[in-house]
PDB file of C-alpha atoms in Angstrom:
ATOM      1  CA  UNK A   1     119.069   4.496-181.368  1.00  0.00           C
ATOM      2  CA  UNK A   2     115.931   1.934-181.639  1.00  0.00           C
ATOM      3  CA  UNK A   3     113.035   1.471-179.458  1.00  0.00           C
ATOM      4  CA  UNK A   4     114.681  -2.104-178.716  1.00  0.00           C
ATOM      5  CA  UNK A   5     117.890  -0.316-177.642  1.00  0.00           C
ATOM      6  CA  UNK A   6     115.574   2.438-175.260  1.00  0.00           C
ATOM      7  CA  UNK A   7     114.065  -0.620-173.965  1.00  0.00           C
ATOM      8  CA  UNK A   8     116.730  -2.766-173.422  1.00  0.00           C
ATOM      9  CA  UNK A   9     118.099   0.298-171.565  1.00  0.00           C
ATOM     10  CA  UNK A  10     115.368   0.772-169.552  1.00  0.00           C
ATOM     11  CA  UNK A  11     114.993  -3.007-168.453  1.00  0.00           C
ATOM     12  CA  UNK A  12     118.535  -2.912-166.871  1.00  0.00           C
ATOM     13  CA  UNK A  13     117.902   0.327-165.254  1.00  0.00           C
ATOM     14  CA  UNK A  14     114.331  -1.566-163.703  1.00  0.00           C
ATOM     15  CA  UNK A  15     116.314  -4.293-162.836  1.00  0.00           C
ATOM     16  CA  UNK A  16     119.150  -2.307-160.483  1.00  0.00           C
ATOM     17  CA  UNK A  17     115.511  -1.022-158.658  1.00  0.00           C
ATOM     18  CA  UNK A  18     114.655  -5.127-157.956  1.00  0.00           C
ATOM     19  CA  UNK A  19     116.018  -4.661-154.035  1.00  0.00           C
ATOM     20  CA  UNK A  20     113.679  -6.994-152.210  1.00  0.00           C
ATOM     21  CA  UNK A  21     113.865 -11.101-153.578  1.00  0.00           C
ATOM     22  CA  UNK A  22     110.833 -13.496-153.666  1.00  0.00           C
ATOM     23  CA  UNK A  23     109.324 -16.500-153.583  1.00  0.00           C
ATOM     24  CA  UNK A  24     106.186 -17.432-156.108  1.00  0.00           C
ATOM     25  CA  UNK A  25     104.801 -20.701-155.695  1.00  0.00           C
ATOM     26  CA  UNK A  26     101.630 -22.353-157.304  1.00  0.00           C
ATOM     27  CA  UNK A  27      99.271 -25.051-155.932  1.00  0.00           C
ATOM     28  CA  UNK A  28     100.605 -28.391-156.772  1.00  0.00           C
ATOM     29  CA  UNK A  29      96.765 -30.155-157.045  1.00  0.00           C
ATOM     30  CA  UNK A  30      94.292 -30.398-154.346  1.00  0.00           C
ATOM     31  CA  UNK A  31      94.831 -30.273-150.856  1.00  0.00           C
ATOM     32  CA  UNK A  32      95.731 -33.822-149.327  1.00  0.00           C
ATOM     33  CA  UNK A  33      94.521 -34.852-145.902  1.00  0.00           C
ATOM     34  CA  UNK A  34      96.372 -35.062-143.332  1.00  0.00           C
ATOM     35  CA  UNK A  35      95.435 -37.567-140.726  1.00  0.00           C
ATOM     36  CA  UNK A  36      98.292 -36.572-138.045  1.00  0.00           C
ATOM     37  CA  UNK A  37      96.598 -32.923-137.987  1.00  0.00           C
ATOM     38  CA  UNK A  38      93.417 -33.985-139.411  1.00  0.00           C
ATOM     39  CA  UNK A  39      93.402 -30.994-141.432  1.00  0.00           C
ATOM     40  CA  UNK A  40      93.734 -31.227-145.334  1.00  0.00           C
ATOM     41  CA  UNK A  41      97.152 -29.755-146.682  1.00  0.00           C
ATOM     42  CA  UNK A  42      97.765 -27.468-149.808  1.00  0.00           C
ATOM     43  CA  UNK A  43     101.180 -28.420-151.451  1.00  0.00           C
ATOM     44  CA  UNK A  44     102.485 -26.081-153.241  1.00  0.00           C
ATOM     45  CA  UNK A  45     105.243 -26.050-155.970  1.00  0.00           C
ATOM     46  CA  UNK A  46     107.737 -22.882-156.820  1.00  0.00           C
ATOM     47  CA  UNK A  47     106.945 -21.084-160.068  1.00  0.00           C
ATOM     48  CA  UNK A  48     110.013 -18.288-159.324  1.00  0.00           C
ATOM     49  CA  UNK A  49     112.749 -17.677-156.882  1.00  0.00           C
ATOM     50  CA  UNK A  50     114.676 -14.329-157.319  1.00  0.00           C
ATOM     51  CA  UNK A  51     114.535 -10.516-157.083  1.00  0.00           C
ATOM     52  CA  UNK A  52     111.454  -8.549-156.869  1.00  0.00           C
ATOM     53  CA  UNK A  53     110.415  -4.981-156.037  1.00  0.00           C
ATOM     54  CA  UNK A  54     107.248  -4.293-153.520  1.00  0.00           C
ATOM     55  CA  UNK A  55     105.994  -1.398-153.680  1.00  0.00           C
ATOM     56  CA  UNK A  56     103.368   0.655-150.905  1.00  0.00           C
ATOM     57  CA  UNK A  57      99.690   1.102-151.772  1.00  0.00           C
ATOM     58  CA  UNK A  58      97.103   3.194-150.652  1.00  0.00           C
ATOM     59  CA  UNK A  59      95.373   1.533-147.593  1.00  0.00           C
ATOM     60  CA  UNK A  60      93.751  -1.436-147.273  1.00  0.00           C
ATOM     61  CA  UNK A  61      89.686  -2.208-148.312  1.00  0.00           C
ATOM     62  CA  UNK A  62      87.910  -3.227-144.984  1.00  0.00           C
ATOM     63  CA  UNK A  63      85.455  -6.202-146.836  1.00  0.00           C
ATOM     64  CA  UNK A  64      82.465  -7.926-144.704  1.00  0.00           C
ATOM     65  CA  UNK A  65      82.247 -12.077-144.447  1.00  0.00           C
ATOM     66  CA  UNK A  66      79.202 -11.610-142.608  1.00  0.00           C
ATOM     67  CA  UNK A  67      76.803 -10.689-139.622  1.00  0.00           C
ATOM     68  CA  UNK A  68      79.975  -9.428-137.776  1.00  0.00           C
ATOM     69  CA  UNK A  69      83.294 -10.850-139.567  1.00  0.00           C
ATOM     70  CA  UNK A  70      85.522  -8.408-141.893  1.00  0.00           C
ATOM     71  CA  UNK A  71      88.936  -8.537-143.415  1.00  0.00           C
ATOM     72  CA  UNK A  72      91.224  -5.833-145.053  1.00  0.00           C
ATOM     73  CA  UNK A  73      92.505  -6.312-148.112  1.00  0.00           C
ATOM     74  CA  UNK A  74      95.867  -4.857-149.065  1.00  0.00           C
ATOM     75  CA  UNK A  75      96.806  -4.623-152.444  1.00  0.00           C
ATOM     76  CA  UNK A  76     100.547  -3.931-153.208  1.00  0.00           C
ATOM     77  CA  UNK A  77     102.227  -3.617-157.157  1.00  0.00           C
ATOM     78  CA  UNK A  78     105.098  -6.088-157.617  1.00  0.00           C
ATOM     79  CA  UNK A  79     107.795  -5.847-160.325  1.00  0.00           C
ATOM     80  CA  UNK A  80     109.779  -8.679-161.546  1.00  0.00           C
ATOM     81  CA  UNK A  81     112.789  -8.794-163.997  1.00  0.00           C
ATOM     82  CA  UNK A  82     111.202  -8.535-167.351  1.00  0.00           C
ATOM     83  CA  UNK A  83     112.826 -11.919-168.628  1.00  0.00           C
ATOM     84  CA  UNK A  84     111.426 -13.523-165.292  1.00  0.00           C
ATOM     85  CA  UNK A  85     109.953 -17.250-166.107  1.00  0.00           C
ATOM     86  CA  UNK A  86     107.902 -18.972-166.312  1.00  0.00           C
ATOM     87  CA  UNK A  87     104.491 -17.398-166.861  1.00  0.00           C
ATOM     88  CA  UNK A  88     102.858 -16.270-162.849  1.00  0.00           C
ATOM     89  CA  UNK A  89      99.359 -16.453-162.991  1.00  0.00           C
ATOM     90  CA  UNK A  90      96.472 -14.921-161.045  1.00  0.00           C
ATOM     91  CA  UNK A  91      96.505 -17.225-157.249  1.00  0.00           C
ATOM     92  CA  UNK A  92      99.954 -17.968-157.271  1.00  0.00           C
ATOM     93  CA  UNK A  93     101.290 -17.393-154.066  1.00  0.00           C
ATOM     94  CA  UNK A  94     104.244 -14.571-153.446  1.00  0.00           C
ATOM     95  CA  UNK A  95     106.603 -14.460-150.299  1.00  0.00           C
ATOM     96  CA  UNK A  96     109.410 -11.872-149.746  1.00  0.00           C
ATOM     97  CA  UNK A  97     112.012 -13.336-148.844  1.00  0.00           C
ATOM     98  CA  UNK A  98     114.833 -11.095-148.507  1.00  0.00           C
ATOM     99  CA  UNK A  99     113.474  -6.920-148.070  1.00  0.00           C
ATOM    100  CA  UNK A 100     115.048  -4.131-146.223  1.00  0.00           C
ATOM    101  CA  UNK A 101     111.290  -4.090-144.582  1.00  0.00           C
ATOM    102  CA  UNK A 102     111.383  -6.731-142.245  1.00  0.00           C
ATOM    103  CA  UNK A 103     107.718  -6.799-141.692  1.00  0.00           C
ATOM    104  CA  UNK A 104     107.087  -7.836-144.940  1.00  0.00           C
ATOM    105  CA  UNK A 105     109.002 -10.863-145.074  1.00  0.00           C
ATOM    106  CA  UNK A 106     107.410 -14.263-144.727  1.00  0.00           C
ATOM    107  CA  UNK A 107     104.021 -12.744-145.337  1.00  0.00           C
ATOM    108  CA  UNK A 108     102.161 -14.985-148.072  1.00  0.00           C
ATOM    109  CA  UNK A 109     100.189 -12.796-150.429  1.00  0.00           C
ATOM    110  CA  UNK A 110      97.934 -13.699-153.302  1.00  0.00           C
ATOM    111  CA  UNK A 111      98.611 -12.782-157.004  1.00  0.00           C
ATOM    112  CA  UNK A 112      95.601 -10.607-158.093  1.00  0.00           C
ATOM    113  CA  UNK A 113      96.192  -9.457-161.328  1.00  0.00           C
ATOM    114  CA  UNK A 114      98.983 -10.076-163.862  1.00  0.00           C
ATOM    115  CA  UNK A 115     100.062  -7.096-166.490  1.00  0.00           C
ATOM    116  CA  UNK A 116     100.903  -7.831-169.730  1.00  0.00           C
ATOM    117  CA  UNK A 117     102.938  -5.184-172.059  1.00  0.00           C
ATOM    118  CA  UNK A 118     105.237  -5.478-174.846  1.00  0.00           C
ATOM    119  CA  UNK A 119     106.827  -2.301-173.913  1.00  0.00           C
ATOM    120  CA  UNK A 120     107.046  -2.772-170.294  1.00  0.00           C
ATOM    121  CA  UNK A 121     110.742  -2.327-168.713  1.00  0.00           C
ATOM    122  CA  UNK A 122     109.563  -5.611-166.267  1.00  0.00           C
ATOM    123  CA  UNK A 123     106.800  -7.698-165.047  1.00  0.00           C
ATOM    124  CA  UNK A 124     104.185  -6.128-162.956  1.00  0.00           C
ATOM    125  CA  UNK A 125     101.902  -7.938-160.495  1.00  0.00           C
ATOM    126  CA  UNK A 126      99.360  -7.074-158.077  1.00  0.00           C
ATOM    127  CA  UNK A 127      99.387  -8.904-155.098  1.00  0.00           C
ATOM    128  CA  UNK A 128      96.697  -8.699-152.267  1.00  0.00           C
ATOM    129  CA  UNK A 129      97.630  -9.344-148.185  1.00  0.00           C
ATOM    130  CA  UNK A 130      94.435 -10.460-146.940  1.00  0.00           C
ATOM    131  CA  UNK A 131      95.762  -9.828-143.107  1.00  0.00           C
TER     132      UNK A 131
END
């Protein structure tokens, strides 16, 4: 057996683990304004839609903005199919869409980091709630 048969192997095993689905989208230009709101608008356009696999961290990284102001920052691995396209890069945006944990669906989070591995049995992402 080849290492390109073990891996092939292994990416369809991965793939059966893929139980949530998601949503990645990436900023389509600057924000527009918006003169019903008068806010200015980010429009965003969809880099993937399909399944996905969030995973639990450790807890979150309590961060200070200022005199008073903090945020916690939760990190969580993704894994996407390894023939998943195109490319996601780092501030992408990623929704779940469909998870057996109903909390975490419709929460945007922000891609963090992006792994890269010949080797790897899928695509692995690190994506940051910043709730």
């Amino acid at each position: 057996m080849s290492v390109e048969d073990v891996l092939a192997g292994g990416r369809r095993a991965a793939a059966q683990l893929l139980l949530d689905a998601c949503l990645i989208e990436r900023k389509a230009g600057p924000p527009t304004f918006d003169p019903a709101t008068g806010e200015y608008v980010q429009q965003w356009e969809t880099v993937y839609a399909g399944p996905c696999r969030l995973k639990r961290s450790a807890g979150g990284d309590d961060t200070q903005l200022g005199d008073s102001q903090s945020v916690t920052l939760h990190q969580y691995p993704v894994r996407l199919p390894w023939d998943a396209v195109p490319e996601v890069r780092r501030e992408d945006r990623l929704t779940l869409t469909a998870s057996d944990d109903a909390w975490a669906v419709g929460r945007p989070m922000e891609v963090v980091d992006v792994g890269y591995s010949g080797t790897s049995t899928g695509r692995h992402l690190m994506v940051e709630d910043k709730s």
